[in-house]
């Protein structure tokens, strides 16, 4: 395709075409797009970022639901690339709330003057690689055309919100909201009857806070969830100052961890079978009391061996029966699947919330929602009424936001065709047939199994160093080889198959989206991944065709 043919199609649909040339087009202004812009600009490149939202922050811009906060500790869930930035910013809680993380994103945007190169309220609709020009032609919702030598999808792993296809949605006369698209102006739930569908991380965070705000809450649960207490608290000044006094070392220690986090918490290196029953309970209790996702790291084999996993399952099941007063509700809340094969949730007073008189739990696993009605929803045996319906129903994870853009690579092949049987990448960064295109924390990279800000930094640095190396060596294109992609896909699968991750219907596998091919998408193990990326670069980008 040439510029002219693209112009013609744009003219015919919109009348106006504006064309801009930059070195790099970046899609998305979450933490990935923001750092990509900053680093490339520092290296002397011209960059145009497009963002569908009205401001920066990505996940933390869209997910404004009550109770939204991170599950990685604040002192870790923050950029590490700039020493002054990490010294000057003060976190107030162990786990930051969404408003605080969004303020941080805004602070970063102001501090590095990022907004001048971000076009907000502008969605990238299509991108096509022109083989004559060796450039990407990117078309946006404002009908502009932007041409870039490189194209970076920093579109997020959990950014395509999904709402189940339940009959009657248009009939509901109350207010509907998705946690991942929460109204900016907020929702006043005081005095309201609220229904929440979904009990993943978003639902589990939102439910206790909504219950405290509204008159009546009905929770529609399809699958009970393992969740452990977050033990969120105000962040002690002494702790914050102490970490800041050795931030570089603290970051380096976390960088060497399998999930790029928790170096000071993960202190055990033995099997659950190697300790006495008493010690097993003590250690799980210690992790429960400490709070946080590292509960699963109490022993090395909880996510590897079902006979080890069952001990952790039993421990949480016992806690549920102790916390929830009504035995029938406790039983409905009790999960049976492998703990950790769906992302472990951390909560504040989740199970306790079901002891409140204004909260009711409805099991829609055995009796699914049949339709949404004008005043609520119906299952086979009961009608429910409420004023507000909250969908905490998750995302088309990892591939959703990439596949929502019409991306055409060499010979007219689209990314939708290329990934029709599931995503395939080399290093989770590149795709054969799509030269000079990169994905940040894409499928095949550790992304969602890590502290994502740290994974994002590693990706951004690898991509920008790669672009600079190509220019230095006067190459105009880089493209993954098909055999490198195949070897990478095999590697990602082999890693997953050694664990219990593939054993249940999680979004890691795409199982939450009807019709999506079931493939375990993220790569397990951050340090090995980093070593491999570094090795590829050191070996003059092995596995790639350079032209
Ligand atoms: P995002 O923040 O998702 O940003 C992508 C941006 O791209 C969005 O703003 C979107 O509008 C834009 N975009 C997408 N498509 C287009 C398009 N076609 N055109 C224009 N713009 C587009 N991770 C952790 O490590 N720890 C946590 O505690 C944690 N908590 C989370 C809590 C919630 C509620 C959710 C949903 C995710 C959480 N995550 C967490 C994962 C989180 O997504 C990442 O940590 C991180 O914020 C991702 O940044 P990103 O820039 O890659 O993507
Ligand atoms: P999710 O984990 O995919 O949970 C979606 C929920 O909706 C599940 O309980 C699911 O039930 C339910 N659901 C979907 N369709 C349904 C239907 N038709 N009827 C009834 N129930 C239905 O999504 P999420 O909670 O938004 O979390 C996604 C990810 O975002 C998390 O795993 C995490 O990585 C990130 N996140 C992190 C935090 C944090 O603590 N920092 C907070 C929010 C999100 P089934 O289980 O039966 O499918």
Coordinates of C-alpha atoms and ligand atoms in Angstrom, one line a residue:
X1 CA 0.0 0.0 0.0
X2 CA 1.2 3.5 -0.7
X3 CA 0.6 6.8 1.1
X4 CA -1.6 7.8 -1.8
X5 CA -3.9 4.9 -1.6
X6 CA -4.3 5.3 2.1
X7 CA -5.0 9.0 1.6
X8 CA -7.7 8.2 -0.9
X9 CA -9.5 5.9 1.5
X10 CA -9.3 8.4 4.2
X11 CA -10.5 11.3 2.0
X12 CA -13.5 9.2 0.9
X13 CA -14.6 8.4 4.4
X14 CA -13.8 11.7 6.1
X15 CA -12.9 14.5 3.8
X16 CA -9.9 15.7 5.7
X17 CA -6.5 14.2 5.9
X18 CA -3.6 15.5 8.0
X19 CA -0.3 13.7 7.7
X20 CA 2.6 14.0 10.2
X21 CA 5.9 12.3 10.1
X22 CA 7.5 11.2 13.4
X23 CA 10.1 8.6 14.3
X24 CA 7.8 6.6 16.6
X25 CA 4.0 6.4 16.9
X26 CA 3.0 5.2 20.4
X27 CA -0.5 4.0 21.2
X28 CA -1.6 4.5 24.8
X29 CA -0.7 6.9 27.6
X30 CA -0.7 4.6 30.6
X31 CA 2.6 4.0 32.4
X32 CA 4.0 2.2 29.3
X33 CA 3.2 4.9 26.8
X34 CA 4.3 7.7 29.2
X35 CA 7.7 6.2 29.8
X36 CA 8.1 5.2 26.1
X37 CA 7.5 8.8 25.2
X38 CA 9.9 10.2 27.8
X39 CA 12.8 7.8 27.0
X40 CA 12.6 8.1 23.3
X41 CA 12.4 11.9 23.5
X42 CA 15.5 11.9 25.8
X43 CA 17.3 9.9 23.1
X44 CA 16.4 12.5 20.5
X45 CA 13.5 10.9 18.7
X46 CA 10.3 12.6 17.7
X47 CA 7.3 10.8 19.1
X48 CA 3.5 11.0 18.7
X49 CA 1.4 9.3 21.4
X50 CA -2.3 8.7 20.9
X51 CA -4.6 8.2 23.9
X52 CA -8.4 7.4 23.8
X53 CA -8.9 8.9 27.3
X54 CA -8.8 12.6 28.1
X55 CA -5.6 12.3 30.2
X56 CA -2.7 10.1 31.2
X57 CA -2.8 7.2 33.6
X58 CA -4.4 4.3 31.6
X59 CA -5.6 1.7 34.0
X60 CA -5.7 4.3 36.8
X61 CA -7.6 6.8 34.6
X62 CA -10.3 4.3 33.7
X63 CA -10.8 2.2 36.8
X64 CA -12.3 4.7 39.2
X65 CA -14.6 2.3 41.0
X66 CA -15.0 2.5 44.8
X67 CA -12.2 0.6 46.5
X68 CA -9.8 0.5 43.5
X69 CA -6.2 0.2 44.5
X70 CA -3.1 -1.7 43.6
X71 CA -2.1 -5.1 45.0
X72 CA 1.7 -4.4 44.7
X73 CA 3.1 -2.3 47.5
X74 CA 3.3 1.4 46.6
X75 CA 7.1 1.7 47.2
X76 CA 7.4 -1.0 44.5
X77 CA 4.5 0.0 42.2
X78 CA 6.2 3.1 40.9
X79 CA 8.7 4.1 38.3
X80 CA 12.3 3.4 39.1
X81 CA 14.0 5.0 36.1
X82 CA 14.5 8.4 37.7
X83 CA 16.1 8.7 41.2
X84 CA 14.8 12.2 41.8
X85 CA 11.3 11.2 40.9
X86 CA 11.3 8.2 43.3
X87 CA 12.8 10.3 46.1
X88 CA 10.4 13.2 45.8
X89 CA 7.1 11.3 45.5
X90 CA 5.5 10.5 48.9
X91 CA 3.2 7.5 49.1
X92 CA 0.6 7.5 51.9
X93 CA -0.5 3.9 52.1
X94 CA 1.0 0.5 51.9
X95 CA -1.2 -0.2 48.8
X96 CA -2.0 3.0 46.9
X97 CA -5.6 3.9 46.0
X98 CA -6.6 4.7 42.4
X99 CA -6.8 8.5 43.1
X100 CA -3.3 8.5 44.5
X101 CA -1.8 6.5 41.6
X102 CA -3.6 8.8 39.1
X103 CA -2.1 11.8 40.9
X104 CA 1.3 10.2 40.6
X105 CA 0.7 9.6 36.8
X106 CA -0.2 13.3 36.5
X107 CA 2.8 14.4 38.4
X108 CA 5.0 12.4 36.1
X109 CA 3.3 13.9 33.0
X110 CA 3.9 17.4 34.4
X111 CA 7.4 16.8 35.6
X112 CA 8.6 15.5 32.2
X113 CA 6.3 17.7 30.2
X114 CA 4.7 14.7 28.4
X115 CA 1.4 16.1 27.4
X116 CA 2.7 18.2 24.5
X117 CA 3.3 15.0 22.5
X118 CA 0.1 13.2 23.5
X119 CA -3.1 13.6 21.5
X120 CA -5.9 12.8 23.9
X121 CA -9.4 11.7 23.1
X122 CA -8.0 10.1 20.0
X123 CA -8.3 6.5 19.3
X124 CA -6.0 4.7 16.9
X125 CA -8.3 2.8 14.5
X126 CA -5.9 1.3 12.0
X127 CA -2.2 1.0 11.2
X128 CA -0.6 -0.4 8.1
X129 CA 3.0 -1.1 7.3
X130 CA 4.1 0.3 3.9
X131 CA 6.7 -2.0 2.4
X132 CA 8.0 0.7 0.0
X133 CA 8.4 3.4 2.6
X134 CA 9.3 1.0 5.5
X135 CA 7.0 3.0 7.7
X136 CA 3.7 2.7 9.6
X137 CA 0.7 4.6 8.4
X138 CA -1.5 5.2 11.4
X139 CA -5.1 6.4 11.2
X140 CA -6.9 7.9 14.1
X141 CA -10.5 8.6 15.1
X142 CA -9.9 12.4 14.4
X143 CA -9.4 11.2 10.7
X144 CA -5.7 12.2 10.8
X145 CA -2.9 10.2 9.3
X146 CA 0.4 9.9 11.1
X147 CA 3.4 8.2 9.6
X148 CA 6.1 6.7 11.8
X149 CA 9.2 4.6 11.2
X150 CA 8.3 2.6 14.3
X151 CA 5.0 1.7 15.8
X152 CA 4.6 0.8 19.5
X153 CA 1.4 -0.7 21.0
X154 CA 1.4 0.4 24.6
X155 CA -2.3 -0.3 24.8
X156 CA -2.3 -2.2 28.1
X157 CA -3.1 -5.9 29.1
X158 CA -6.2 -5.1 31.0
X159 CA -7.7 -2.2 29.1
X160 CA -10.5 -3.7 27.0
X161 CA -13.4 -3.9 29.4
X162 CA -15.9 -6.7 28.7
X163 CA -19.5 -6.9 29.5
X164 CA -21.2 -10.3 29.2
X165 CA -23.7 -10.7 26.4
X166 CA -26.8 -11.0 28.6
X167 CA -30.2 -10.5 27.0
X168 CA -32.2 -7.3 27.9
X169 CA -29.3 -4.9 28.7
X170 CA -31.0 -2.1 26.8
X171 CA -34.2 -2.6 28.9
X172 CA -32.6 -1.7 32.3
X173 CA -34.0 1.7 33.4
X174 CA -31.4 2.3 36.2
X175 CA -27.7 3.2 35.9
X176 CA -25.2 0.7 34.6
X177 CA -21.4 1.0 35.0
X178 CA -18.4 -1.2 34.3
X179 CA -15.6 -1.1 36.9
X180 CA -13.1 -0.6 34.2
X181 CA -15.0 2.3 32.6
X182 CA -16.3 4.0 35.8
X183 CA -17.8 7.5 35.3
X184 CA -15.3 10.2 35.9
X185 CA -17.8 12.2 37.9
X186 CA -18.4 9.1 40.2
X187 CA -21.7 7.5 41.1
X188 CA -23.7 8.5 44.2
X189 CA -24.8 5.2 45.7
X190 CA -26.3 6.6 48.9
X191 CA -29.8 5.2 49.5
X192 CA -29.5 3.1 46.3
X193 CA -30.1 -0.6 45.7
X194 CA -27.1 -2.0 43.9
X195 CA -26.4 -5.2 42.0
X196 CA -22.8 -6.3 41.3
X197 CA -22.0 -9.0 38.8
X198 CA -18.5 -10.4 39.2
X199 CA -16.2 -11.4 42.0
X200 CA -12.7 -11.1 40.5
X201 CA -10.2 -8.6 41.8
X202 CA -12.4 -5.6 40.8
X203 CA -15.6 -7.0 42.4
X204 CA -13.8 -8.1 45.5
X205 CA -12.3 -4.6 46.0
X206 CA -15.5 -2.7 45.2
X207 CA -18.1 -4.9 47.1
X208 CA -17.1 -3.9 50.7
X209 CA -16.9 -0.2 49.8
X210 CA -20.2 -0.2 47.8
X211 CA -21.9 -2.1 50.7
X212 CA -20.9 0.6 53.1
X213 CA -22.3 3.3 50.8
X214 CA -25.5 1.9 49.5
X215 CA -28.8 0.8 51.0
X216 CA -28.9 -2.8 49.7
X217 CA -26.4 -4.8 47.8
X218 CA -26.9 -8.0 45.9
X219 CA -23.7 -9.8 44.7
X220 CA -24.1 -12.1 41.8
X221 CA -21.3 -14.6 42.0
X222 CA -20.6 -17.2 39.3
X223 CA -17.3 -18.7 40.7
X224 CA -16.3 -18.2 44.3
X225 CA -12.9 -16.5 44.7
X226 CA -9.8 -17.2 46.9
X227 CA -8.9 -13.9 48.4
X228 CA -6.4 -13.1 51.2
X229 CA -6.3 -9.9 53.3
X230 CA -4.3 -7.0 51.9
X231 CA -3.7 -5.6 55.4
X232 CA -3.5 -2.2 53.9
X233 CA -2.4 0.6 56.3
X234 CA -1.0 4.1 56.3
X235 CA 2.7 4.0 55.2
X236 CA 5.0 4.6 58.0
X237 CA 7.4 7.6 57.4
X238 CA 10.3 5.6 58.8
X239 CA 9.7 2.7 56.5
X240 CA 9.4 5.1 53.4
X241 CA 12.6 7.0 54.4
X242 CA 14.5 3.8 55.0
X243 CA 13.6 2.4 51.6
X244 CA 14.4 5.7 50.0
X245 CA 17.9 5.7 51.6
X246 CA 18.7 2.6 49.6
X247 CA 16.2 2.7 46.8
X248 CA 18.6 1.5 44.1
X249 CA 19.5 -1.6 46.0
X250 CA 15.9 -2.3 46.9
X251 CA 14.9 -2.0 43.2
X252 CA 17.7 -4.3 42.2
X253 CA 16.8 -7.0 44.7
X254 CA 13.1 -6.9 43.4
X255 CA 14.3 -6.9 39.8
X256 CA 15.9 -10.3 40.5
X257 CA 12.7 -11.9 41.8
X258 CA 10.5 -14.2 39.7
X259 CA 7.7 -11.6 39.8
X260 CA 9.9 -8.5 40.0
X261 CA 8.6 -7.8 43.5
X262 CA 8.7 -8.8 47.2
X263 CA 12.4 -9.4 47.7
X264 CA 12.1 -8.7 51.4
X265 CA 9.0 -10.8 52.0
X266 CA 9.8 -14.0 50.1
X267 CA 12.1 -15.7 52.5
X268 CA 11.3 -19.4 52.2
X269 CA 12.7 -21.8 49.7
X270 CA 11.2 -25.2 50.6
X271 CA 8.4 -27.5 49.7
X272 CA 5.2 -27.6 51.6
X273 CA 5.8 -31.3 52.0
X274 CA 9.1 -30.8 53.8
X275 CA 7.7 -29.2 56.9
X276 CA 5.5 -30.6 59.7
X277 CA 1.8 -29.9 59.7
X278 CA 2.3 -27.4 62.6
X279 CA 4.9 -25.5 60.7
X280 CA 2.9 -25.4 57.6
X281 CA -0.1 -23.9 59.4
X282 CA 2.2 -21.4 61.2
X283 CA 3.8 -20.3 58.0
X284 CA 0.4 -19.9 56.1
X285 CA -0.9 -18.0 59.1
X286 CA 2.1 -15.7 59.1
X287 CA 1.5 -15.0 55.4
X288 CA -2.2 -14.4 56.0
X289 CA -1.4 -12.0 58.9
X290 CA 1.2 -10.2 56.8
X291 CA -1.3 -9.9 53.9
X292 CA -0.7 -9.6 50.1
X293 CA -0.3 -11.8 47.1
X294 CA 2.9 -13.4 48.4
X295 CA 0.8 -15.7 50.4
X296 CA 1.4 -18.2 47.5
X297 CA 5.1 -17.8 47.9
X298 CA 5.1 -19.3 51.4
X299 CA 6.4 -22.5 49.9
X300 CA 8.0 -23.1 46.5
X301 CA 5.5 -25.7 45.2
X302 CA 2.1 -24.2 45.9
X303 CA 1.7 -23.3 42.2
X304 CA 3.5 -26.4 40.9
X305 CA 1.9 -29.4 42.6
X306 CA -1.7 -30.1 43.3
X307 CA -0.9 -32.0 46.5
X308 CA 0.9 -28.9 47.8
X309 CA -1.7 -26.5 46.5
X310 CA -4.5 -28.2 48.4
X311 CA -3.0 -27.2 51.8
X312 CA -3.2 -23.6 50.8
X313 CA -6.7 -24.1 49.5
X314 CA -7.8 -25.7 52.8
X315 CA -6.3 -22.9 54.8
X316 CA -8.3 -20.2 53.0
X317 CA -11.5 -22.4 53.1
X318 CA -11.2 -22.6 56.8
X319 CA -10.8 -18.9 57.1
X320 CA -13.9 -18.3 55.1
X321 CA -15.9 -20.6 57.4
X322 CA -14.5 -18.7 60.5
X323 CA -15.2 -15.2 59.1
X324 CA -18.7 -15.7 57.5
X325 CA -21.4 -16.1 60.1
X326 CA -24.1 -17.7 58.0
X327 CA -23.0 -21.3 57.0
X328 CA -25.0 -21.3 53.8
X329 CA -23.4 -18.0 52.6
X330 CA -20.0 -19.3 53.7
X331 CA -20.5 -22.5 51.7
X332 CA -21.4 -20.5 48.6
X333 CA -18.3 -18.3 49.0
X334 CA -16.0 -21.3 49.3
X335 CA -14.0 -22.0 46.2
X336 CA -13.1 -25.5 45.0
X337 CA -10.6 -24.9 42.3
X338 CA -6.7 -24.6 42.4
X339 CA -5.7 -21.6 44.4
X340 CA -3.7 -19.2 42.3
X341 CA -4.6 -20.5 38.9
X342 CA -6.9 -17.6 38.6
X343 CA -5.1 -14.5 39.8
X344 CA -5.1 -14.5 43.6
X345 CA -7.1 -11.6 44.9
X346 CA -6.2 -9.5 47.9
X347 CA -9.0 -7.7 49.8
X348 CA -10.1 -5.5 52.6
X349 CA -13.0 -7.0 54.6
X350 CA -14.4 -8.9 51.6
X351 CA -15.7 -12.0 53.4
X352 CA -16.7 -9.9 56.4
X353 CA -19.0 -7.8 54.1
X354 CA -21.3 -10.8 53.8
X355 CA -22.1 -10.6 57.5
X356 CA -23.7 -7.2 56.9
X357 CA -27.5 -7.1 57.0
X358 CA -27.7 -5.1 53.7
X359 CA -25.7 -7.6 51.6
X360 CA -27.0 -10.7 49.9
X361 CA -25.0 -13.3 47.9
X362 CA -26.7 -14.9 44.9
X363 CA -25.0 -18.0 43.3
X364 CA -25.4 -17.6 39.5
X365 CA -23.0 -20.4 38.9
X366 CA -25.6 -23.0 39.3
X367 CA -28.5 -20.8 38.1
X368 CA -27.1 -18.3 35.6
X369 CA -28.5 -14.9 34.9
X370 CA -31.2 -15.3 32.2
X371 CA -31.9 -11.7 31.4
X372 CA -31.6 -8.1 32.5
X373 CA -35.0 -6.5 33.0
X374 CA -36.3 -3.0 33.3
X375 CA -35.9 -3.0 37.1
X376 CA -33.1 -5.5 37.7
X377 CA -32.3 -9.0 36.5
X378 CA -33.8 -12.5 36.5
X379 CA -32.5 -16.0 37.0
X380 CA -34.7 -19.1 36.4
X381 CA -36.2 -19.0 39.9
X382 CA -36.1 -15.4 41.0
X383 CA -36.3 -11.7 39.9
X384 CA -34.0 -9.2 41.5
X385 CA -34.6 -5.4 41.6
X386 CA -32.0 -2.6 42.0
X387 CA -31.3 0.9 40.9
X388 CA -27.6 0.5 39.8
X389 CA -26.0 -2.4 38.1
X390 CA -22.3 -2.8 38.3
X391 CA -20.4 -5.0 35.9
X392 CA -17.2 -6.2 37.5
X393 CA -16.8 -8.6 34.7
X394 CA -13.2 -8.1 33.6
X395 CA -11.3 -7.6 30.4
X396 CA -10.4 -9.2 27.1
X397 CA -6.9 -9.5 28.6
X398 CA -3.5 -9.1 26.8
X399 CA -4.8 -9.3 23.2
X400 CA -8.1 -7.3 23.4
X401 CA -6.7 -3.8 22.9
X402 CA -4.3 -4.9 20.2
X403 CA -7.0 -6.8 18.2
X404 CA -9.4 -3.9 18.4
X405 CA -7.0 -2.0 16.1
X406 CA -6.9 -3.0 12.4
X407 CA -3.2 -3.7 12.1
X408 CA -1.9 -4.8 8.7
X409 CA 1.7 -6.0 8.3
X410 CA 3.5 -7.3 5.3
X411 CA 1.6 -8.6 2.2
X412 CA -1.7 -7.4 3.6
X413 CA -1.7 -9.8 6.5
X414 CA -3.7 -8.5 9.5
X415 CA -2.9 -9.2 13.1
X416 CA -6.4 -10.6 13.5
X417 CA -5.5 -13.2 10.9
X418 CA -2.1 -13.9 12.3
X419 CA -3.4 -14.4 15.8
X420 CA -6.6 -16.2 14.8
X421 CA -5.4 -19.4 16.7
X422 CA -4.1 -17.4 19.6
X423 CA -1.3 -14.8 20.0
X424 CA 2.2 -15.6 18.8
X425 CA 5.2 -13.4 19.4
X426 CA 8.9 -13.4 19.7
X427 CA 9.9 -12.3 23.2
X428 CA 6.4 -10.9 23.8
X429 CA 7.7 -7.8 22.0
X430 CA 7.5 -8.5 18.3
X431 CA 5.5 -10.4 15.6
X432 CA 6.9 -11.9 12.4
X433 CA 5.3 -10.1 9.4
X434 CA 4.9 -6.9 11.4
X435 CA 8.3 -5.1 11.0
X436 CA 9.2 -2.2 13.3
X437 CA 6.1 -2.9 15.4
X438 CA 6.6 -3.6 19.2
X439 CA 4.1 -4.5 21.9
X440 CA 4.8 -3.4 25.5
X441 CA 4.0 -6.2 28.0
X442 CA 2.4 -8.2 25.2
X443 CA 1.4 -11.9 25.2
X444 CA 4.5 -14.0 25.6
X445 CA 6.1 -11.6 28.1
X446 CA 6.0 -11.8 31.9
X447 CA 3.7 -8.7 32.1
X448 CA 0.7 -9.6 34.3
X449 CA 2.6 -12.1 36.4
X450 CA 4.9 -9.3 37.6
X451 CA 5.0 -5.9 39.2
X452 CA 3.9 -4.4 35.9
X453 CA 5.6 -1.0 36.2
X454 CA 8.9 -2.8 36.4
X455 CA 8.2 -5.1 33.4
X456 CA 7.1 -2.0 31.5
X457 CA 10.3 -0.2 32.2
X458 CA 12.3 -3.2 31.0
X459 CA 10.3 -3.4 27.8
X460 CA 10.5 0.3 27.1
X461 CA 14.3 0.3 27.6
X462 CA 14.7 -2.8 25.4
X463 CA 12.6 -1.3 22.6
X464 CA 14.2 2.2 22.7
X465 CA 17.7 0.7 22.8
X466 CA 16.8 -1.5 19.9
X467 CA 15.6 1.5 17.8
X468 CA 18.7 3.4 18.6
X469 CA 20.9 0.4 17.7
X470 CA 19.1 0.0 14.4
X471 CA 19.8 3.6 13.5
X472 CA 23.4 3.4 14.6
X473 CA 23.9 0.4 12.4
X474 CA 21.8 1.9 9.6
X475 CA 19.1 -0.7 9.4
X476 CA 15.7 0.5 8.5
X477 CA 13.7 -2.5 9.6
X478 CA 13.7 -5.3 12.2
X479 CA 11.4 -8.2 12.0
X480 CA 11.1 -11.4 14.1
X481 CA 11.9 -14.7 12.3
X482 CA 9.1 -17.2 12.2
X483 CA 11.4 -19.9 13.7
X484 CA 12.3 -17.6 16.6
X485 CA 8.6 -17.0 17.1
X486 CA 7.9 -20.8 17.1
X487 CA 10.7 -21.4 19.6
X488 CA 9.3 -18.6 21.8
X489 CA 5.7 -19.9 21.8
X490 CA 7.0 -23.4 22.7
X491 CA 9.1 -21.9 25.5
X492 CA 6.1 -20.0 27.0
X493 CA 3.9 -23.1 26.8
X494 CA 6.5 -25.3 28.3
X495 CA 6.9 -23.0 31.3
X496 CA 3.2 -22.8 31.8
X497 CA 2.7 -26.6 31.5
X498 CA 5.1 -27.2 34.4
X499 CA 2.7 -25.3 36.7
X500 CA -0.9 -25.5 37.8
X501 CA -1.8 -22.3 35.9
X502 CA -3.5 -23.9 32.9
X503 CA -5.9 -25.9 35.2
X504 CA -8.8 -23.5 35.5
X505 CA -10.8 -21.0 33.4
X506 CA -8.8 -17.9 33.9
X507 CA -8.3 -14.7 31.8
X508 CA -4.6 -15.7 31.6
X509 CA -5.9 -18.4 29.2
X510 CA -8.5 -16.2 27.5
X511 CA -11.2 -18.5 29.0
X512 CA -13.3 -15.5 30.1
X513 CA -14.0 -14.4 26.6
X514 CA -16.5 -16.5 24.6
X515 CA -14.8 -17.9 21.4
X516 CA -11.3 -16.8 22.4
X517 CA -8.6 -19.4 21.7
X518 CA -7.4 -21.0 24.9
X519 CA -3.7 -20.2 25.2
X520 CA -1.7 -19.4 28.4
X521 CA -0.6 -15.9 27.4
X522 CA 2.0 -14.6 29.9
X523 CA 5.5 -16.0 30.4
X524 CA 6.5 -17.2 33.8
X525 CA 9.7 -16.0 35.3
X526 CA 11.0 -12.4 35.0
X527 CA 14.7 -12.8 35.6
X528 CA 15.2 -15.5 32.9
X529 CA 13.2 -13.4 30.6
X530 CA 15.3 -10.3 31.2
X531 CA 18.5 -12.4 30.6
X532 CA 17.1 -13.7 27.3
X533 CA 16.2 -10.2 26.1
X534 CA 19.6 -8.9 27.0
X535 CA 21.3 -11.9 25.3
X536 CA 19.3 -11.3 22.1
X537 CA 20.4 -7.7 22.0
X538 CA 24.0 -8.5 22.8
X539 CA 24.0 -11.0 19.9
X540 CA 23.1 -8.3 17.5
X541 CA 19.4 -9.0 17.7
X542 CA 19.4 -12.8 17.1
X543 CA 16.2 -14.2 15.9
X544 CA 15.4 -11.1 13.8
X545 CA 15.9 -10.2 10.2
X546 CA 17.5 -6.8 9.9
X547 CA 17.4 -4.8 6.7
Ligands
LIG1 P1 -2.8 0.8 30.5 O1 -2.7 1.5 31.8 O2 -4.0 -0.1 30.3 O3 -2.9 2.0 29.4 C1 -3.2 1.7 28.1 C2 -3.8 2.9 27.5 O4 -3.9 2.7 26.1 C3 -5.2 3.2 28.0 O5 -5.3 4.5 28.6 C4 -6.1 3.1 26.8 O6 -7.1 4.1 26.8 C5 -5.1 3.4 25.7 N1 -5.5 2.7 24.4 C6 -5.8 1.4 24.2 N2 -6.1 1.2 22.9 C7 -6.1 2.4 22.3 C8 -6.3 2.9 21.0 N3 -6.6 2.0 20.0 N4 -6.1 4.2 20.7 C9 -5.7 5.1 21.7 N5 -5.5 4.7 23.0 C10 -5.7 3.4 23.3 N6 -0.6 -4.2 37.9 C11 0.3 -4.4 38.9 O7 1.5 -4.7 38.6 N7 0.0 -4.1 40.2 C12 -1.3 -3.8 40.5 O8 -1.6 -3.7 41.7 C13 -2.3 -3.7 39.5 N8 -3.5 -3.4 39.7 C14 -4.4 -3.3 38.7 C15 -5.8 -2.9 39.0 C16 -6.7 -2.8 38.1 C17 -8.1 -2.4 38.4 C18 -6.4 -3.2 36.7 C19 -7.4 -3.2 35.7 C20 -5.1 -3.5 36.4 C21 -4.1 -3.5 37.4 N9 -2.8 -3.8 37.1 C22 -1.8 -3.9 38.1 C23 -2.3 -4.0 35.7 C24 -2.1 -2.5 35.1 O9 -2.9 -2.6 34.0 C25 -0.7 -2.2 34.9 O10 0.0 -2.2 36.1 C26 -0.3 -0.9 34.2 O11 -1.0 0.2 34.8 C27 -0.5 -1.0 32.7 O12 0.0 0.1 32.1 P2 0.0 0.2 30.5 O13 0.4 1.6 30.2 O14 0.7 -0.9 29.9 O15 -1.5 0.0 30.1
LIG2 P1 -11.9 -10.9 36.4 O1 -10.9 -11.4 37.3 O2 -11.9 -11.5 35.0 O3 -13.3 -11.2 37.1 C1 -14.5 -11.1 36.4 C2 -15.7 -11.6 37.2 O4 -16.9 -11.5 36.5 C3 -15.5 -13.1 37.6 O5 -16.0 -13.3 38.9 C4 -16.4 -13.8 36.5 O6 -16.9 -15.0 36.9 C5 -17.5 -12.8 36.5 N1 -18.4 -12.9 35.3 C6 -18.0 -12.7 34.0 N2 -19.1 -12.9 33.2 C7 -20.1 -13.3 34.0 C8 -21.5 -13.6 33.8 N3 -22.0 -13.7 32.5 N4 -22.2 -13.9 34.8 C9 -21.7 -13.9 36.1 N5 -20.5 -13.6 36.4 C10 -19.7 -13.2 35.3 O7 -11.9 -9.3 36.2 P2 -11.4 -8.2 37.2 O8 -12.0 -8.5 38.5 O9 -11.8 -6.9 36.6 O10 -9.9 -8.4 37.3 C11 -9.1 -8.6 36.2 C12 -7.6 -8.4 36.5 O11 -7.3 -7.0 36.7 C13 -7.2 -9.0 37.9 O12 -7.0 -10.4 37.8 C14 -6.0 -8.2 38.2 O13 -4.9 -8.7 37.4 C15 -6.4 -6.8 37.7 N6 -6.9 -6.1 38.9 C16 -6.1 -5.9 39.9 C17 -6.7 -5.3 41.0 C18 -5.8 -5.1 42.2 O14 -6.1 -5.6 43.3 N7 -4.8 -4.3 42.1 C19 -8.0 -4.9 41.1 C20 -8.8 -5.1 39.9 C21 -8.2 -5.7 38.8 P3 -16.0 -16.4 36.6 O15 -14.9 -16.4 37.6 O16 -17.0 -17.4 36.8 O17 -15.6 -16.2 35.2

